Amino acid sequence: MYRIFMDANKKSNKDRILDIYAITAKGQVNVSAKGEKLEEKESTIYYMITYNEINTSFMLREENIYGEKLIYSGTKDLTNQKVFEKVIQNKYGKQFHITFLDLPVYTDDK
């Protein structure tokens, strides 16, 4: 969905890049405790790959790359860039200036 560059506002922080992915699963779910009552359900999680401690060497050490589920409160639509930016600012506070980078759109639809 997004690739953002997070420019650290202080020397004590390091720059980083975040890649954000939306992963949607759809399938039949049993919604009854007494019997089998299947309903079609769809759920989306947002996953974030962090490239930490970016510096001018143009090299990243593997231990500075990790993934995590992006946790946010409510049912916010993270496909809206302004909403997403606010979620990231809430997560990291005012430590970084956020710049959205061009990211080729990938879709599994053929």
PDB file of C-alpha atoms in Angstrom:
ATOM      1  CA  MET A   1       0.000   0.000   0.000  1.00  0.00           C
ATOM      2  CA  TYR A   2       2.615   2.512   1.077  1.00  0.00           C
ATOM      3  CA  ARG A   3       6.344   3.009   1.321  1.00  0.00           C
ATOM      4  CA  ILE A   4       7.304   5.906   3.560  1.00  0.00           C
ATOM      5  CA  PHE A   5      10.594   7.466   4.517  1.00  0.00           C
ATOM      6  CA  MET A   6      10.704   8.596   8.125  1.00  0.00           C
ATOM      7  CA  ASP A   7      13.250  11.355   8.526  1.00  0.00           C
ATOM      8  CA  ALA A   8      14.321  11.576  12.174  1.00  0.00           C
ATOM      9  CA  ASN A   9      13.829  14.980  13.763  1.00  0.00           C
ATOM     10  CA  LYS A  10      16.656  14.478  16.278  1.00  0.00           C
ATOM     11  CA  LYS A  11      20.175  13.069  16.076  1.00  0.00           C
ATOM     12  CA  SER A  12      19.279  10.557  18.798  1.00  0.00           C
ATOM     13  CA  ASN A  13      16.818   8.869  16.370  1.00  0.00           C
ATOM     14  CA  LYS A  14      17.742   7.087  13.159  1.00  0.00           C
ATOM     15  CA  ASP A  15      15.953   7.424   9.836  1.00  0.00           C
ATOM     16  CA  ARG A  16      13.872   4.467   8.682  1.00  0.00           C
ATOM     17  CA  ILE A  17      11.759   3.229   5.815  1.00  0.00           C
ATOM     18  CA  LEU A  18       8.407   1.497   6.304  1.00  0.00           C
ATOM     19  CA  ASP A  19       6.607  -0.718   3.790  1.00  0.00           C
ATOM     20  CA  ILE A  20       2.917  -1.202   4.601  1.00  0.00           C
ATOM     21  CA  TYR A  21       0.923  -4.124   3.184  1.00  0.00           C
ATOM     22  CA  ALA A  22      -2.802  -4.865   3.376  1.00  0.00           C
ATOM     23  CA  ILE A  23      -3.460  -8.601   3.664  1.00  0.00           C
ATOM     24  CA  THR A  24      -7.082  -9.607   3.148  1.00  0.00           C
ATOM     25  CA  ALA A  25      -8.480 -13.058   3.866  1.00  0.00           C
ATOM     26  CA  LYS A  26     -11.958 -14.224   2.896  1.00  0.00           C
ATOM     27  CA  GLY A  27     -13.671 -17.492   3.693  1.00  0.00           C
ATOM     28  CA  GLN A  28     -16.447 -19.419   5.398  1.00  0.00           C
ATOM     29  CA  VAL A  29     -16.598 -18.997   9.177  1.00  0.00           C
ATOM     30  CA  ASN A  30     -18.791 -20.906  11.639  1.00  0.00           C
ATOM     31  CA  VAL A  31     -20.806 -18.258  13.511  1.00  0.00           C
ATOM     32  CA  SER A  32     -22.844 -20.621  15.700  1.00  0.00           C
ATOM     33  CA  ALA A  33     -21.796 -22.373  18.907  1.00  0.00           C
ATOM     34  CA  LYS A  34     -24.652 -24.928  18.651  1.00  0.00           C
ATOM     35  CA  GLY A  35     -24.323 -26.105  15.078  1.00  0.00           C
ATOM     36  CA  GLU A  36     -22.620 -25.402  11.855  1.00  0.00           C
ATOM     37  CA  LYS A  37     -23.839 -22.090  10.489  1.00  0.00           C
ATOM     38  CA  LEU A  38     -21.357 -20.787   7.947  1.00  0.00           C
ATOM     39  CA  GLU A  39     -21.116 -17.190   6.850  1.00  0.00           C
ATOM     40  CA  GLU A  40     -18.791 -15.561   4.353  1.00  0.00           C
ATOM     41  CA  LYS A  41     -16.400 -13.262   6.253  1.00  0.00           C
ATOM     42  CA  GLU A  42     -13.593 -11.015   5.121  1.00  0.00           C
ATOM     43  CA  SER A  43     -10.884  -9.503   7.276  1.00  0.00           C
ATOM     44  CA  THR A  44      -7.921  -7.268   6.521  1.00  0.00           C
ATOM     45  CA  ILE A  45      -4.774  -6.876   8.571  1.00  0.00           C
ATOM     46  CA  TYR A  46      -2.069  -4.320   7.921  1.00  0.00           C
ATOM     47  CA  TYR A  47       1.502  -5.526   8.093  1.00  0.00           C
ATOM     48  CA  MET A  48       4.539  -3.281   8.327  1.00  0.00           C
ATOM     49  CA  ILE A  49       8.120  -4.079   7.306  1.00  0.00           C
ATOM     50  CA  THR A  50      10.578  -1.715   8.991  1.00  0.00           C
ATOM     51  CA  TYR A  51      14.007  -0.927   7.592  1.00  0.00           C
ATOM     52  CA  ASN A  52      15.598   0.595  10.659  1.00  0.00           C
ATOM     53  CA  GLU A  53      18.654   2.806  11.131  1.00  0.00           C
ATOM     54  CA  ILE A  54      18.984   4.059   7.584  1.00  0.00           C
ATOM     55  CA  ASN A  55      22.208   5.977   7.092  1.00  0.00           C
ATOM     56  CA  THR A  56      24.383   7.369   4.314  1.00  0.00           C
ATOM     57  CA  SER A  57      26.276   4.105   3.720  1.00  0.00           C
ATOM     58  CA  PHE A  58      23.420   2.804   1.534  1.00  0.00           C
ATOM     59  CA  MET A  59      23.749  -0.515   3.385  1.00  0.00           C
ATOM     60  CA  LEU A  60      21.261  -2.139   5.761  1.00  0.00           C
ATOM     61  CA  ARG A  61      22.207  -4.776   8.300  1.00  0.00           C
ATOM     62  CA  GLU A  62      19.751  -7.689   8.376  1.00  0.00           C
ATOM     63  CA  GLU A  63      19.103  -7.286  12.095  1.00  0.00           C
ATOM     64  CA  ASN A  64      17.704  -3.825  11.351  1.00  0.00           C
ATOM     65  CA  ILE A  65      14.896  -5.240   9.166  1.00  0.00           C
ATOM     66  CA  TYR A  66      11.813  -6.670  10.860  1.00  0.00           C
ATOM     67  CA  GLY A  67       8.071  -7.036  10.431  1.00  0.00           C
ATOM     68  CA  GLU A  68       5.120  -6.473  12.707  1.00  0.00           C
ATOM     69  CA  LYS A  69       1.360  -6.240  12.547  1.00  0.00           C
ATOM     70  CA  LEU A  70       0.280  -2.611  12.471  1.00  0.00           C
ATOM     71  CA  ILE A  71      -2.001  -2.146  15.462  1.00  0.00           C
ATOM     72  CA  TYR A  72      -4.436   0.750  15.496  1.00  0.00           C
ATOM     73  CA  SER A  73      -7.679   1.437  17.294  1.00  0.00           C
ATOM     74  CA  GLY A  74     -11.046   1.572  15.610  1.00  0.00           C
ATOM     75  CA  THR A  75     -12.109   0.654  12.130  1.00  0.00           C
ATOM     76  CA  LYS A  76     -10.118   3.292  10.295  1.00  0.00           C
ATOM     77  CA  ASP A  77      -9.682   2.944   6.544  1.00  0.00           C
ATOM     78  CA  LEU A  78      -5.920   2.884   6.119  1.00  0.00           C
ATOM     79  CA  THR A  79      -6.283   3.090   2.337  1.00  0.00           C
ATOM     80  CA  ASN A  80      -6.942   6.802   2.961  1.00  0.00           C
ATOM     81  CA  GLN A  81      -3.440   8.313   3.024  1.00  0.00           C
ATOM     82  CA  LYS A  82      -4.323  11.061   5.536  1.00  0.00           C
ATOM     83  CA  VAL A  83      -5.839   8.534   7.960  1.00  0.00           C
ATOM     84  CA  PHE A  84      -2.791   6.284   7.568  1.00  0.00           C
ATOM     85  CA  GLU A  85      -0.421   9.198   8.204  1.00  0.00           C
ATOM     86  CA  LYS A  86      -2.287  10.053  11.417  1.00  0.00           C
ATOM     87  CA  VAL A  87      -2.041   6.411  12.610  1.00  0.00           C
ATOM     88  CA  ILE A  88       1.738   6.444  12.007  1.00  0.00           C
ATOM     89  CA  GLN A  89       2.109   9.797  13.778  1.00  0.00           C
ATOM     90  CA  ASN A  90       0.167   8.402  16.750  1.00  0.00           C
ATOM     91  CA  LYS A  91       2.475   5.359  16.818  1.00  0.00           C
ATOM     92  CA  TYR A  92       5.770   7.278  16.591  1.00  0.00           C
ATOM     93  CA  GLY A  93       4.831  10.679  17.981  1.00  0.00           C
ATOM     94  CA  LYS A  94       6.695  13.681  16.637  1.00  0.00           C
ATOM     95  CA  GLN A  95      10.015  11.831  16.246  1.00  0.00           C
ATOM     96  CA  PHE A  96       9.893  11.764  12.441  1.00  0.00           C
ATOM     97  CA  HIS A  97       8.899  13.734   9.393  1.00  0.00           C
ATOM     98  CA  ILE A  98       6.979  11.420   7.035  1.00  0.00           C
ATOM     99  CA  THR A  99       7.522  11.402   3.263  1.00  0.00           C
ATOM    100  CA  PHE A 100       5.499   9.068   1.049  1.00  0.00           C
ATOM    101  CA  LEU A 101       7.636   7.372  -1.607  1.00  0.00           C
ATOM    102  CA  ASP A 102       6.438   6.075  -4.961  1.00  0.00           C
ATOM    103  CA  LEU A 103       5.696   2.377  -4.695  1.00  0.00           C
ATOM    104  CA  PRO A 104       4.608   0.296  -7.664  1.00  0.00           C
ATOM    105  CA  VAL A 105       1.092  -0.998  -7.134  1.00  0.00           C
ATOM    106  CA  TYR A 106       0.901  -4.790  -6.888  1.00  0.00           C
ATOM    107  CA  THR A 107      -2.325  -6.669  -7.197  1.00  0.00           C
ATOM    108  CA  ASP A 108      -2.901 -10.394  -7.415  1.00  0.00           C
ATOM    109  CA  ASP A 109      -5.855  -9.831  -9.768  1.00  0.00           C
ATOM    110  CA  LYS A 110      -4.993 -11.095 -13.214  1.00  0.00           C
TER     111      LYS A 110
END
